[in-house]
PDB file of C-alpha atoms in Angstrom:
ATOM      1  CA  GLN F   1       0.000   0.000   0.000  1.00  0.00           C
ATOM      2  CA  VAL F   2       1.120   3.550  -0.736  1.00  0.00           C
ATOM      3  CA  GLN F   3       0.706   6.465   1.615  1.00  0.00           C
ATOM      4  CA  LEU F   4       1.307  10.172   1.130  1.00  0.00           C
ATOM      5  CA  VAL F   5       1.757  12.070   4.375  1.00  0.00           C
ATOM      6  CA  GLU F   6       1.722  15.866   4.337  1.00  0.00           C
ATOM      7  CA  SER F   7       2.941  18.252   6.987  1.00  0.00           C
ATOM      8  CA  GLY F   8       3.767  21.914   7.433  1.00  0.00           C
ATOM      9  CA  GLY F   9       0.415  23.620   7.101  1.00  0.00           C
ATOM     10  CA  GLY F  10      -0.690  26.302   9.496  1.00  0.00           C
ATOM     11  CA  LEU F  11      -1.769  29.884  10.036  1.00  0.00           C
ATOM     12  CA  VAL F  12       0.417  32.713   8.767  1.00  0.00           C
ATOM     13  CA  THR F  13       0.031  36.428   8.160  1.00  0.00           C
ATOM     14  CA  PRO F  14       0.155  37.955   4.679  1.00  0.00           C
ATOM     15  CA  GLY F  15       3.710  38.154   3.414  1.00  0.00           C
ATOM     16  CA  GLY F  16       4.777  35.245   5.559  1.00  0.00           C
ATOM     17  CA  SER F  17       6.285  31.933   4.572  1.00  0.00           C
ATOM     18  CA  LEU F  18       5.421  28.304   5.015  1.00  0.00           C
ATOM     19  CA  ARG F  19       7.074  25.068   3.921  1.00  0.00           C
ATOM     20  CA  LEU F  20       5.004  21.999   3.120  1.00  0.00           C
ATOM     21  CA  SER F  21       6.415  18.493   2.999  1.00  0.00           C
ATOM     22  CA  CYS F  22       4.980  15.281   1.617  1.00  0.00           C
ATOM     23  CA  ALA F  23       6.595  11.875   1.914  1.00  0.00           C
ATOM     24  CA  ALA F  24       5.473   8.883  -0.111  1.00  0.00           C
ATOM     25  CA  SER F  25       5.980   5.482   1.446  1.00  0.00           C
ATOM     26  CA  GLY F  26       4.927   1.889   0.961  1.00  0.00           C
ATOM     27  CA  SER F  27       5.151  -0.441  -1.996  1.00  0.00           C
ATOM     28  CA  ILE F  28       6.776   1.821  -4.575  1.00  0.00           C
ATOM     29  CA  TYR F  29       8.770   0.941  -7.643  1.00  0.00           C
ATOM     30  CA  SER F  30       9.251   4.471  -8.886  1.00  0.00           C
ATOM     31  CA  VAL F  31       7.750   7.909  -8.518  1.00  0.00           C
ATOM     32  CA  ASN F  32       7.117   9.925 -11.628  1.00  0.00           C
ATOM     33  CA  THR F  33       5.346  13.222 -11.099  1.00  0.00           C
ATOM     34  CA  MET F  34       4.782  14.704  -7.654  1.00  0.00           C
ATOM     35  CA  GLY F  35       3.027  17.913  -6.873  1.00  0.00           C
ATOM     36  CA  TRP F  36       0.644  20.018  -4.899  1.00  0.00           C
ATOM     37  CA  TYR F  37      -2.978  20.971  -5.436  1.00  0.00           C
ATOM     38  CA  ARG F  38      -5.160  23.172  -3.297  1.00  0.00           C
ATOM     39  CA  GLN F  39      -8.845  23.664  -2.682  1.00  0.00           C
ATOM     40  CA  ALA F  40     -10.483  26.714  -1.159  1.00  0.00           C
ATOM     41  CA  PRO F  41     -13.900  26.397   0.523  1.00  0.00           C
ATOM     42  CA  GLY F  42     -16.599  26.157  -2.113  1.00  0.00           C
ATOM     43  CA  LYS F  43     -14.046  26.019  -4.918  1.00  0.00           C
ATOM     44  CA  GLN F  44     -12.718  23.268  -7.147  1.00  0.00           C
ATOM     45  CA  ARG F  45      -9.335  21.750  -6.515  1.00  0.00           C
ATOM     46  CA  GLU F  46      -6.658  23.464  -8.591  1.00  0.00           C
ATOM     47  CA  LEU F  47      -3.069  22.750  -9.505  1.00  0.00           C
ATOM     48  CA  VAL F  48      -0.407  24.639  -7.581  1.00  0.00           C
ATOM     49  CA  ALA F  49       2.829  23.083  -8.801  1.00  0.00           C
ATOM     50  CA  THR F  50       4.167  19.817 -10.148  1.00  0.00           C
ATOM     51  CA  ILE F  51       7.642  18.401 -10.539  1.00  0.00           C
ATOM     52  CA  ARG F  52       8.362  15.444 -12.770  1.00  0.00           C
ATOM     53  CA  ALA F  53      11.028  12.789 -12.342  1.00  0.00           C
ATOM     54  CA  GLY F  54      13.471  14.732 -14.485  1.00  0.00           C
ATOM     55  CA  ASP F  55      12.849  17.911 -12.433  1.00  0.00           C
ATOM     56  CA  ASN F  56      10.602  19.419 -15.074  1.00  0.00           C
ATOM     57  CA  ILE F  57       8.523  21.920 -13.112  1.00  0.00           C
ATOM     58  CA  ASN F  58       5.169  23.544 -13.727  1.00  0.00           C
ATOM     59  CA  TYR F  59       3.631  26.318 -11.608  1.00  0.00           C
ATOM     60  CA  ALA F  60       0.218  27.859 -11.598  1.00  0.00           C
ATOM     61  CA  ASP F  61       0.379  31.453 -12.780  1.00  0.00           C
ATOM     62  CA  SER F  62      -0.941  32.648  -9.439  1.00  0.00           C
ATOM     63  CA  VAL F  63       2.009  31.252  -7.481  1.00  0.00           C
ATOM     64  CA  GLU F  64       4.937  31.448  -9.888  1.00  0.00           C
ATOM     65  CA  GLY F  65       7.702  33.583  -8.444  1.00  0.00           C
ATOM     66  CA  ARG F  66       6.452  33.090  -4.894  1.00  0.00           C
ATOM     67  CA  PHE F  67       6.365  29.303  -4.484  1.00  0.00           C
ATOM     68  CA  THR F  68       9.174  26.841  -5.071  1.00  0.00           C
ATOM     69  CA  ILE F  69       8.658  23.118  -5.509  1.00  0.00           C
ATOM     70  CA  SER F  70      11.507  20.681  -4.951  1.00  0.00           C
ATOM     71  CA  ARG F  71      12.044  17.003  -4.299  1.00  0.00           C
ATOM     72  CA  ASP F  72      14.227  14.563  -2.436  1.00  0.00           C
ATOM     73  CA  ASN F  73      14.322  11.494  -4.647  1.00  0.00           C
ATOM     74  CA  ALA F  74      16.081   9.292  -2.100  1.00  0.00           C
ATOM     75  CA  ASN F  75      13.186   9.735   0.313  1.00  0.00           C
ATOM     76  CA  ASN F  76      10.332  10.096  -2.185  1.00  0.00           C
ATOM     77  CA  THR F  77       9.568  13.479  -0.709  1.00  0.00           C
ATOM     78  CA  VAL F  78       8.265  16.637  -2.319  1.00  0.00           C
ATOM     79  CA  TYR F  79       8.407  20.099  -0.779  1.00  0.00           C
ATOM     80  CA  LEU F  80       6.606  23.342  -1.410  1.00  0.00           C
ATOM     81  CA  GLN F  81       8.305  26.476  -0.148  1.00  0.00           C
ATOM     82  CA  MET F  82       5.696  29.227  -0.041  1.00  0.00           C
ATOM     83  CA  ASP F  83       6.881  32.804   0.285  1.00  0.00           C
ATOM     84  CA  SER F  84       5.044  36.124   0.111  1.00  0.00           C
ATOM     85  CA  LEU F  85       1.824  34.388   1.024  1.00  0.00           C
ATOM     86  CA  LYS F  86      -1.463  36.093   0.227  1.00  0.00           C
ATOM     87  CA  PRO F  87      -4.946  35.594   1.696  1.00  0.00           C
ATOM     88  CA  GLU F  88      -6.033  34.054  -1.603  1.00  0.00           C
ATOM     89  CA  ASP F  89      -3.524  31.259  -1.013  1.00  0.00           C
ATOM     90  CA  THR F  90      -5.762  29.985   1.776  1.00  0.00           C
ATOM     91  CA  GLY F  91      -7.047  26.462   1.319  1.00  0.00           C
ATOM     92  CA  VAL F  92      -6.433  22.806   1.886  1.00  0.00           C
ATOM     93  CA  TYR F  93      -3.252  21.717   0.159  1.00  0.00           C
ATOM     94  CA  TYR F  94      -3.112  18.170  -1.152  1.00  0.00           C
ATOM     95  CA  CYS F  95      -0.020  16.248  -2.083  1.00  0.00           C
ATOM     96  CA  TYR F  96      -0.177  14.318  -5.342  1.00  0.00           C
ATOM     97  CA  ALA F  97       2.035  11.568  -6.690  1.00  0.00           C
ATOM     98  CA  MET F  98       2.043   9.415  -9.805  1.00  0.00           C
ATOM     99  CA  ILE F  99       3.565   6.129  -8.709  1.00  0.00           C
ATOM    100  CA  ALA F 100       4.456   2.815 -10.339  1.00  0.00           C
ATOM    101  CA  ARG F 101       3.911  -0.239  -8.139  1.00  0.00           C
ATOM    102  CA  PRO F 102       6.452  -3.102  -8.212  1.00  0.00           C
ATOM    103  CA  ALA F 103       3.966  -5.587  -9.668  1.00  0.00           C
ATOM    104  CA  ARG F 104       2.866  -3.187 -12.372  1.00  0.00           C
ATOM    105  CA  VAL F 105       6.021  -1.544 -13.656  1.00  0.00           C
ATOM    106  CA  GLY F 106       5.137   0.805 -16.461  1.00  0.00           C
ATOM    107  CA  SER F 107       1.621   1.426 -15.182  1.00  0.00           C
ATOM    108  CA  TYR F 108       1.280   4.521 -13.033  1.00  0.00           C
ATOM    109  CA  TYR F 109      -1.396   5.243 -10.459  1.00  0.00           C
ATOM    110  CA  ASN F 110      -2.488   8.491  -8.895  1.00  0.00           C
ATOM    111  CA  TYR F 111      -2.272   8.932  -5.133  1.00  0.00           C
ATOM    112  CA  TRP F 112      -3.402  11.755  -2.896  1.00  0.00           C
ATOM    113  CA  GLY F 113      -2.525  12.831   0.595  1.00  0.00           C
ATOM    114  CA  GLN F 114      -5.081  13.675   3.246  1.00  0.00           C
ATOM    115  CA  GLY F 115      -4.552  17.405   2.889  1.00  0.00           C
ATOM    116  CA  THR F 116      -3.080  20.056   5.139  1.00  0.00           C
ATOM    117  CA  GLN F 117      -4.743  23.373   5.933  1.00  0.00           C
ATOM    118  CA  VAL F 118      -3.015  26.612   4.980  1.00  0.00           C
ATOM    119  CA  THR F 119      -4.593  29.815   6.234  1.00  0.00           C
ATOM    120  CA  VAL F 120      -3.228  33.247   5.366  1.00  0.00           C
ATOM    121  CA  SER F 121      -4.937  35.933   7.392  1.00  0.00           C
ATOM    122  CA  SER F 122      -4.184  39.129   9.255  1.00  0.00           C
TER     123      SER F 122
END
């Protein structure tokens, strides 16, 4: 079984910083894309940033220049450094990973973390 465990959410004031972490564990052959999505109350879940196995990175326009996604391949961990936070960044942040299982090499499955709350408020 595969688990994604997020940490690092919390309450910050506008302009502050927060660092999210997500570690994938369990029966994993390889991890392709990892990333972060977020969902504000009453809104649809939206992409924040993704990072592929070759470090190819994609950011949402709303966060580019303020957020930095990175990964630790040895520990199957993805990070999201969030700087210059704005109230509109508030939401539940979900870790995402596309993972190949040992018994199904070449077939990738999507996994999601439980979510961590990020609140930006004065």
